[in-house]
mmCIF file of C-alpha atoms in Angstrom:
data_model
loop_
_atom_site.group_PDB
_atom_site.id
_atom_site.type_symbol
_atom_site.label_atom_id
_atom_site.label_comp_id
_atom_site.label_asym_id
_atom_site.label_seq_id
_atom_site.Cartn_x
_atom_site.Cartn_y
_atom_site.Cartn_z
ATOM 1 C CA MET A 72 90.027 -87.260 -165.667
ATOM 2 C CA ASP A 73 93.758 -87.213 -165.390
ATOM 3 C CA LEU A 74 95.567 -90.459 -167.026
ATOM 4 C CA TYR A 75 97.469 -90.285 -169.865
ATOM 5 C CA TYR A 76 95.805 -92.217 -172.549
ATOM 6 C CA GLU A 77 95.338 -94.330 -175.978
ATOM 7 C CA MET A 78 93.137 -95.098 -178.442
ATOM 8 C CA THR A 79 92.752 -96.318 -182.112
ATOM 9 C CA GLY A 80 90.667 -98.579 -184.119
ATOM 10 C CA GLU A 81 86.078 -99.242 -183.471
ATOM 11 C CA GLY A 82 84.375 -101.395 -182.244
ATOM 12 C CA THR A 83 83.665 -103.895 -178.341
ATOM 13 C CA PRO A 84 86.132 -101.453 -175.519
ATOM 14 C CA LEU A 85 89.168 -102.782 -175.273
ATOM 15 C CA VAL A 86 91.263 -101.450 -172.025
ATOM 16 C CA LEU A 87 94.782 -102.443 -172.153
ATOM 17 C CA LEU A 88 96.622 -101.825 -167.966
ATOM 18 C CA HIS A 89 100.606 -101.903 -168.646
ATOM 19 C CA SER A 90 102.285 -103.962 -166.663
ATOM 20 C CA GLY A 91 105.042 -102.765 -164.291
ATOM 21 C CA GLY A 92 108.340 -101.294 -164.645
ATOM 22 C CA ALA A 93 106.254 -99.957 -167.955
ATOM 23 C CA ASP A 94 103.495 -97.958 -170.117
ATOM 24 C CA LEU A 95 101.312 -98.169 -172.432
ATOM 25 C CA ARG A 96 104.957 -98.863 -174.949
ATOM 26 C CA ASP A 97 104.104 -102.442 -174.191
ATOM 27 C CA TRP A 98 101.209 -103.148 -176.238
ATOM 28 C CA THR A 99 103.141 -101.516 -178.962
ATOM 29 C CA TRP A 100 102.725 -104.937 -180.682
ATOM 30 C CA VAL A 101 99.501 -106.331 -179.334
ATOM 31 C CA THR A 102 97.274 -102.285 -179.883
ATOM 32 C CA PRO A 103 97.555 -101.990 -184.329
ATOM 33 C CA VAL A 104 96.502 -106.030 -184.055
ATOM 34 C CA LEU A 105 93.500 -105.603 -181.306
ATOM 35 C CA ALA A 106 92.923 -102.009 -183.027
ATOM 36 C CA GLN A 107 91.370 -103.324 -186.956
ATOM 37 C CA GLN A 108 87.957 -105.350 -184.808
ATOM 38 C CA TYR A 109 87.365 -103.032 -181.042
ATOM 39 C CA LYS A 110 87.911 -99.962 -179.600
ATOM 40 C CA VAL A 111 91.284 -100.506 -178.094
ATOM 41 C CA ILE A 112 92.047 -98.197 -175.142
ATOM 42 C CA ALA A 113 96.125 -97.882 -174.105
ATOM 43 C CA LEU A 114 96.644 -96.738 -169.979
ATOM 44 C CA ASP A 115 99.722 -94.665 -168.702
ATOM 45 C CA GLY A 116 99.079 -96.054 -165.141
ATOM 46 C CA ARG A 117 99.289 -93.591 -162.714
ATOM 47 C CA GLY A 118 103.673 -92.639 -161.868
ATOM 48 C CA CYS A 119 103.917 -94.682 -165.405
ATOM 49 C CA GLY A 120 105.104 -93.090 -169.284
ATOM 50 C CA GLN A 121 103.351 -89.723 -169.171
ATOM 51 C CA SER A 122 101.084 -89.789 -166.583
ATOM 52 C CA PRO A 123 101.299 -87.626 -163.790
ATOM 53 C CA ASN A 124 103.525 -89.533 -160.306
ATOM 54 C CA PRO A 125 101.803 -90.003 -156.795
ATOM 55 C CA ALA A 126 101.900 -87.043 -154.477
ATOM 56 C CA GLU A 127 102.148 -87.697 -151.098
ATOM 57 C CA GLU A 128 98.893 -89.972 -151.085
ATOM 58 C CA PRO A 129 98.870 -93.164 -152.674
ATOM 59 C CA PRO A 130 97.604 -93.708 -155.559
ATOM 60 C CA ASP A 131 94.174 -96.206 -156.011
ATOM 61 C CA TYR A 132 94.603 -97.817 -159.206
ATOM 62 C CA VAL A 133 91.061 -99.793 -159.622
ATOM 63 C CA ASP A 134 89.671 -96.600 -158.259
ATOM 64 C CA ASP A 135 92.027 -94.621 -161.300
ATOM 65 C CA LEU A 136 90.707 -97.477 -163.610
ATOM 66 C CA LEU A 137 86.901 -96.345 -162.935
ATOM 67 C CA ARG A 138 87.146 -92.355 -163.788
ATOM 68 C CA ALA A 139 88.667 -93.007 -166.598
ATOM 69 C CA LEU A 140 86.623 -95.293 -167.836
ATOM 70 C CA ASP A 141 83.070 -92.668 -166.372
ATOM 71 C CA HIS A 142 85.396 -90.491 -168.784
ATOM 72 C CA LEU A 143 85.872 -92.552 -171.691
ATOM 73 C CA GLY A 144 81.971 -92.979 -171.584
ATOM 74 C CA LEU A 145 81.931 -96.377 -170.966
ATOM 75 C CA PRO A 146 80.155 -98.951 -169.386
ATOM 76 C CA GLN A 147 81.509 -101.299 -169.591
ATOM 77 C CA ALA A 148 84.240 -102.734 -171.893
ATOM 78 C CA VAL A 149 86.837 -105.318 -171.463
ATOM 79 C CA ILE A 150 89.638 -104.900 -169.581
ATOM 80 C CA ALA A 151 93.147 -106.884 -170.531
ATOM 81 C CA GLY A 152 95.918 -106.319 -168.114
ATOM 82 C CA HIS A 153 99.632 -107.595 -167.072
ATOM 83 C CA SER A 154 101.106 -108.217 -164.583
ATOM 84 C CA MET A 155 100.859 -105.195 -161.860
ATOM 85 C CA GLY A 156 97.843 -104.079 -164.544
ATOM 86 C CA GLY A 157 96.597 -107.789 -164.385
ATOM 87 C CA GLN A 158 96.333 -107.207 -160.007
ATOM 88 C CA ILE A 159 94.065 -104.274 -161.375
ATOM 89 C CA ALA A 160 92.097 -105.491 -163.477
ATOM 90 C CA ALA A 161 91.582 -108.645 -161.033
ATOM 91 C CA GLU A 162 90.831 -105.942 -158.131
ATOM 92 C CA PHE A 163 88.879 -104.424 -160.045
ATOM 93 C CA ALA A 164 86.520 -106.924 -161.715
ATOM 94 C CA LEU A 165 85.889 -108.579 -157.961
ATOM 95 C CA LYS A 166 84.541 -105.094 -157.336
ATOM 96 C CA TYR A 167 82.583 -103.345 -160.803
ATOM 97 C CA PRO A 168 82.156 -106.722 -161.758
ATOM 98 C CA GLU A 169 78.809 -105.222 -164.011
ATOM 99 C CA ARG A 170 81.381 -103.126 -165.596
ATOM 100 C CA VAL A 171 83.570 -105.601 -167.237
ATOM 101 C CA THR A 172 82.224 -107.697 -169.925
ATOM 102 C CA LYS A 173 85.832 -109.993 -169.785
ATOM 103 C CA LEU A 174 88.607 -109.988 -168.457
ATOM 104 C CA VAL A 175 92.540 -111.248 -169.503
ATOM 105 C CA LEU A 176 95.224 -111.334 -167.039
ATOM 106 C CA ILE A 177 99.381 -112.084 -168.884
ATOM 107 C CA ALA A 178 100.815 -112.912 -166.119
ATOM 108 C CA PRO A 179 99.255 -110.683 -163.663
ATOM 109 C CA GLY A 180 99.902 -110.537 -159.613
ATOM 110 C CA LEU A 181 97.457 -110.863 -156.752
ATOM 111 C CA ALA A 182 97.177 -108.810 -154.025
ATOM 112 C CA GLY A 183 97.365 -111.286 -150.604
ATOM 113 C CA PHE A 184 99.733 -113.496 -152.524
ATOM 114 C CA ALA A 185 102.375 -115.195 -150.572
ATOM 115 C CA HIS A 186 105.822 -114.915 -152.343
ATOM 116 C CA SER A 187 108.219 -117.528 -152.076
ATOM 117 C CA PRO A 188 111.804 -116.328 -150.203
ATOM 118 C CA GLU A 189 113.601 -116.003 -153.781
ATOM 119 C CA PHE A 190 111.462 -113.472 -155.359
ATOM 120 C CA LEU A 191 110.900 -111.059 -152.694
ATOM 121 C CA GLY A 192 114.773 -111.108 -152.320
ATOM 122 C CA TRP A 193 114.559 -111.029 -156.172
ATOM 123 C CA MET A 194 113.213 -107.633 -154.947
ATOM 124 C CA ARG A 195 115.076 -105.899 -151.834
ATOM 125 C CA ARG A 196 118.172 -106.344 -153.978
ATOM 126 C CA ILE A 197 116.122 -103.422 -156.301
ATOM 127 C CA ARG A 198 115.086 -101.955 -153.781
ATOM 128 C CA GLU A 199 118.420 -101.179 -151.523
ATOM 129 C CA ALA A 200 119.642 -101.269 -154.933
ATOM 130 C CA ALA A 201 117.690 -97.244 -155.057
ATOM 131 C CA PRO A 202 118.689 -94.658 -156.639
ATOM 132 C CA ASP A 203 121.169 -95.756 -158.839
ATOM 133 C CA VAL A 204 119.011 -96.251 -161.442
ATOM 134 C CA ASP A 205 121.626 -98.348 -163.282
ATOM 135 C CA ARG A 206 122.385 -101.179 -161.028
ATOM 136 C CA MET A 207 118.395 -100.962 -159.942
ATOM 137 C CA MET A 208 117.923 -101.594 -163.909
ATOM 138 C CA GLU A 209 120.919 -104.142 -163.315
ATOM 139 C CA ILE A 210 119.425 -106.360 -161.233
ATOM 140 C CA ALA A 211 115.737 -106.460 -162.554
ATOM 141 C CA LEU A 212 116.616 -107.073 -166.251
ATOM 142 C CA SER A 213 118.732 -110.538 -165.260
ATOM 143 C CA GLY A 214 116.121 -111.878 -162.999
ATOM 144 C CA PRO A 215 115.051 -115.063 -164.212
ATOM 145 C CA SER A 216 111.513 -112.763 -165.298
ATOM 146 C CA TYR A 217 113.443 -111.021 -168.466
ATOM 147 C CA ARG A 218 115.566 -114.451 -168.920
ATOM 148 C CA ILE A 219 113.839 -114.418 -172.547
ATOM 149 C CA VAL A 220 112.398 -111.023 -173.604
ATOM 150 C CA MET A 221 117.101 -110.429 -172.955
ATOM 151 C CA VAL A 222 118.515 -111.880 -175.182
ATOM 152 C CA GLY A 223 115.548 -111.087 -178.081
ATOM 153 C CA PRO A 224 115.236 -108.477 -180.395
ATOM 154 C CA ARG A 225 113.216 -106.507 -178.523
ATOM 155 C CA ARG A 226 115.780 -106.423 -175.880
ATOM 156 C CA GLU A 227 116.753 -102.430 -176.300
ATOM 157 C CA MET A 228 113.024 -100.813 -176.484
ATOM 158 C CA MET A 229 113.309 -102.656 -172.915
ATOM 159 C CA GLU A 230 115.663 -101.221 -171.113
ATOM 160 C CA ARG A 231 114.659 -98.242 -172.360
ATOM 161 C CA MET A 232 111.361 -98.990 -171.135
ATOM 162 C CA TRP A 233 112.102 -99.885 -167.802
ATOM 163 C CA LYS A 234 115.041 -97.056 -167.550
ATOM 164 C CA GLU A 235 113.307 -94.519 -168.001
ATOM 165 C CA ASN A 236 109.466 -95.329 -165.831
ATOM 166 C CA THR A 237 112.592 -95.957 -162.698
ATOM 167 C CA ILE A 238 113.655 -92.810 -163.414
ATOM 168 C CA LYS A 239 110.310 -91.176 -162.917
ATOM 169 C CA MET A 240 109.377 -94.220 -160.213
ATOM 170 C CA MET A 241 111.988 -91.928 -158.136
ATOM 171 C CA GLN A 242 109.953 -88.408 -158.134
ATOM 172 C CA TRP A 243 107.054 -89.808 -156.790
ATOM 173 C CA GLY A 244 105.235 -88.350 -153.625
ATOM 174 C CA THR A 245 104.453 -91.936 -152.208
ATOM 175 C CA TRP A 246 106.034 -95.596 -153.108
ATOM 176 C CA GLU A 247 102.647 -96.484 -150.947
ATOM 177 C CA SER A 248 99.244 -97.679 -153.141
ATOM 178 C CA VAL A 249 95.999 -98.831 -152.261
ATOM 179 C CA TRP A 250 94.120 -102.474 -152.663
ATOM 180 C CA PRO A 251 90.845 -103.384 -152.247
ATOM 181 C CA GLN A 252 90.498 -105.610 -148.802
ATOM 182 C CA PRO A 253 90.154 -108.017 -148.600
ATOM 183 C CA PRO A 254 93.036 -108.704 -151.043
ATOM 184 C CA ALA A 255 92.199 -110.630 -154.537
ATOM 185 C CA ALA A 256 93.902 -113.740 -153.566
ATOM 186 C CA GLU A 257 90.829 -114.591 -150.829
ATOM 187 C CA ARG A 258 88.080 -113.567 -153.117
ATOM 188 C CA LEU A 259 89.176 -114.961 -156.219
ATOM 189 C CA GLY A 260 85.918 -117.487 -155.889
ATOM 190 C CA GLU A 261 83.559 -114.821 -156.173
ATOM 191 C CA LEU A 262 84.735 -113.417 -159.595
ATOM 192 C CA ALA A 263 81.261 -112.931 -161.659
ATOM 193 C CA VAL A 264 83.310 -112.049 -164.672
ATOM 194 C CA PRO A 265 84.442 -114.410 -167.756
ATOM 195 C CA ALA A 266 88.682 -114.326 -167.627
ATOM 196 C CA LEU A 267 91.103 -115.947 -169.228
ATOM 197 C CA PHE A 268 94.122 -116.620 -168.111
ATOM 198 C CA ILE A 269 97.859 -116.000 -170.340
ATOM 199 C CA LEU A 270 101.062 -117.081 -169.512
ATOM 200 C CA GLY A 271 104.488 -117.609 -170.453
ATOM 201 C CA ARG A 272 105.695 -121.445 -169.848
ATOM 202 C CA GLU A 273 109.132 -120.270 -168.668
ATOM 203 C CA ASP A 274 107.754 -117.040 -166.181
ATOM 204 C CA VAL A 275 108.630 -117.266 -162.328
ATOM 205 C CA PRO A 276 107.371 -120.317 -160.404
ATOM 206 C CA ASP A 277 105.927 -118.030 -157.864
ATOM 207 C CA LEU A 278 103.744 -116.583 -161.727
ATOM 208 C CA HIS A 279 102.497 -120.293 -162.039
ATOM 209 C CA ARG A 280 102.134 -120.934 -158.343
ATOM 210 C CA ILE A 281 98.836 -117.392 -159.142
ATOM 211 C CA ALA A 282 98.193 -119.032 -162.062
ATOM 212 C CA GLU A 283 97.182 -122.064 -159.060
ATOM 213 C CA CYS A 284 95.072 -119.421 -157.750
ATOM 214 C CA PHE A 285 92.853 -118.539 -159.516
ATOM 215 C CA ARG A 286 91.241 -122.434 -161.038
ATOM 216 C CA ALA A 287 89.452 -120.567 -158.093
ATOM 217 C CA VAL A 288 87.348 -118.275 -160.285
ATOM 218 C CA PRO A 289 84.248 -120.310 -161.796
ATOM 219 C CA ASP A 290 84.549 -119.060 -165.672
ATOM 220 C CA ILE A 291 87.978 -119.297 -166.053
ATOM 221 C CA ARG A 292 90.650 -120.640 -169.317
ATOM 222 C CA PHE A 293 94.493 -120.668 -169.492
ATOM 223 C CA ALA A 294 96.506 -120.817 -172.326
ATOM 224 C CA TRP A 295 100.847 -121.512 -171.530
ATOM 225 C CA LEU A 296 102.645 -119.446 -173.822
ATOM 226 C CA GLU A 297 105.863 -122.137 -174.851
ATOM 227 C CA GLY A 298 109.418 -119.951 -175.014
ATOM 228 C CA ALA A 299 107.175 -117.327 -173.176
ATOM 229 C CA ASP A 300 108.421 -115.632 -169.641
ATOM 230 C CA HIS A 301 106.926 -112.519 -167.818
ATOM 231 C CA LYS A 302 107.235 -109.838 -171.024
ATOM 232 C CA PRO A 303 105.299 -112.484 -173.841
ATOM 233 C CA THR A 304 103.461 -109.000 -174.445
ATOM 234 C CA LEU A 305 107.232 -108.119 -176.505
ATOM 235 C CA THR A 306 108.485 -111.126 -177.379
ATOM 236 C CA HIS A 307 104.791 -114.065 -177.710
ATOM 237 C CA PRO A 308 102.416 -110.881 -179.462
ATOM 238 C CA GLU A 309 100.438 -112.280 -182.207
ATOM 239 C CA GLU A 310 100.040 -114.915 -180.717
ATOM 240 C CA ILE A 311 98.768 -112.957 -177.570
ATOM 241 C CA CYS A 312 96.516 -110.994 -180.106
ATOM 242 C CA ARG A 313 94.741 -114.819 -181.499
ATOM 243 C CA LEU A 314 93.926 -115.509 -177.718
ATOM 244 C CA ILE A 315 92.417 -111.951 -177.387
ATOM 245 C CA ILE A 316 90.589 -111.723 -180.406
ATOM 246 C CA GLU A 317 89.254 -115.069 -179.636
ATOM 247 C CA PHE A 318 88.265 -114.966 -176.220
ATOM 248 C CA VAL A 319 86.408 -112.034 -176.267
ATOM 249 C CA GLU A 320 84.500 -113.237 -179.843
ATOM 250 C CA GLY A 321 83.669 -116.297 -177.887
ATOM 251 C CA ARG A 322 85.632 -118.856 -179.719
ATOM 252 C CA ASN A 323 87.652 -120.232 -177.365
#
């Protein structure tokens, strides 16, 4: 396996998948707490952090996760994903439910979801600014998804991580990716894994609409973080750790 990962702790394996524009530093304040009770594996997704860039062929992030579990000798694990990492985690649990004991989704993306014109316009403006990384960052991080983290003490870390990974993204061989079909938005009722959905109250409306879509999952519970936007891993790590531990231990 060519993906970079860091593994700490002992016990039940718990795999962490970071958000887009980030790397395993997304979990900087989460991993040490969870590692006191679990074997925590934080991955750098393909093209992010210290993992290699996609070549000319579009990456398959679900297959990457499968190969990571096989490489680590983990027949099963708790899978936790944030934003795009949550999208990967949900797709993986749909395709390989026997490999997932529990599923934690933090403000996840959702393949097949129809985003609002406002969200699509924001994403389009970011892409149109390429390859000017500073301008891309200005547009991205001034958006409504990050209005709380960007006025908090971890703004500098957020900016550094986003900029470094966007510079790296400019070197990818392709920006396309492979996802299972039909998309998860059409199959949530088939998700057979116990799931926890965590969302900041101040996240954008599209994410709250995605939360409503996930109500189709047979065994799912929802947790709302007050005063959190799309980056609660940086602004609310204590609450996230508490919710994950309670969920894994069957206390919520």
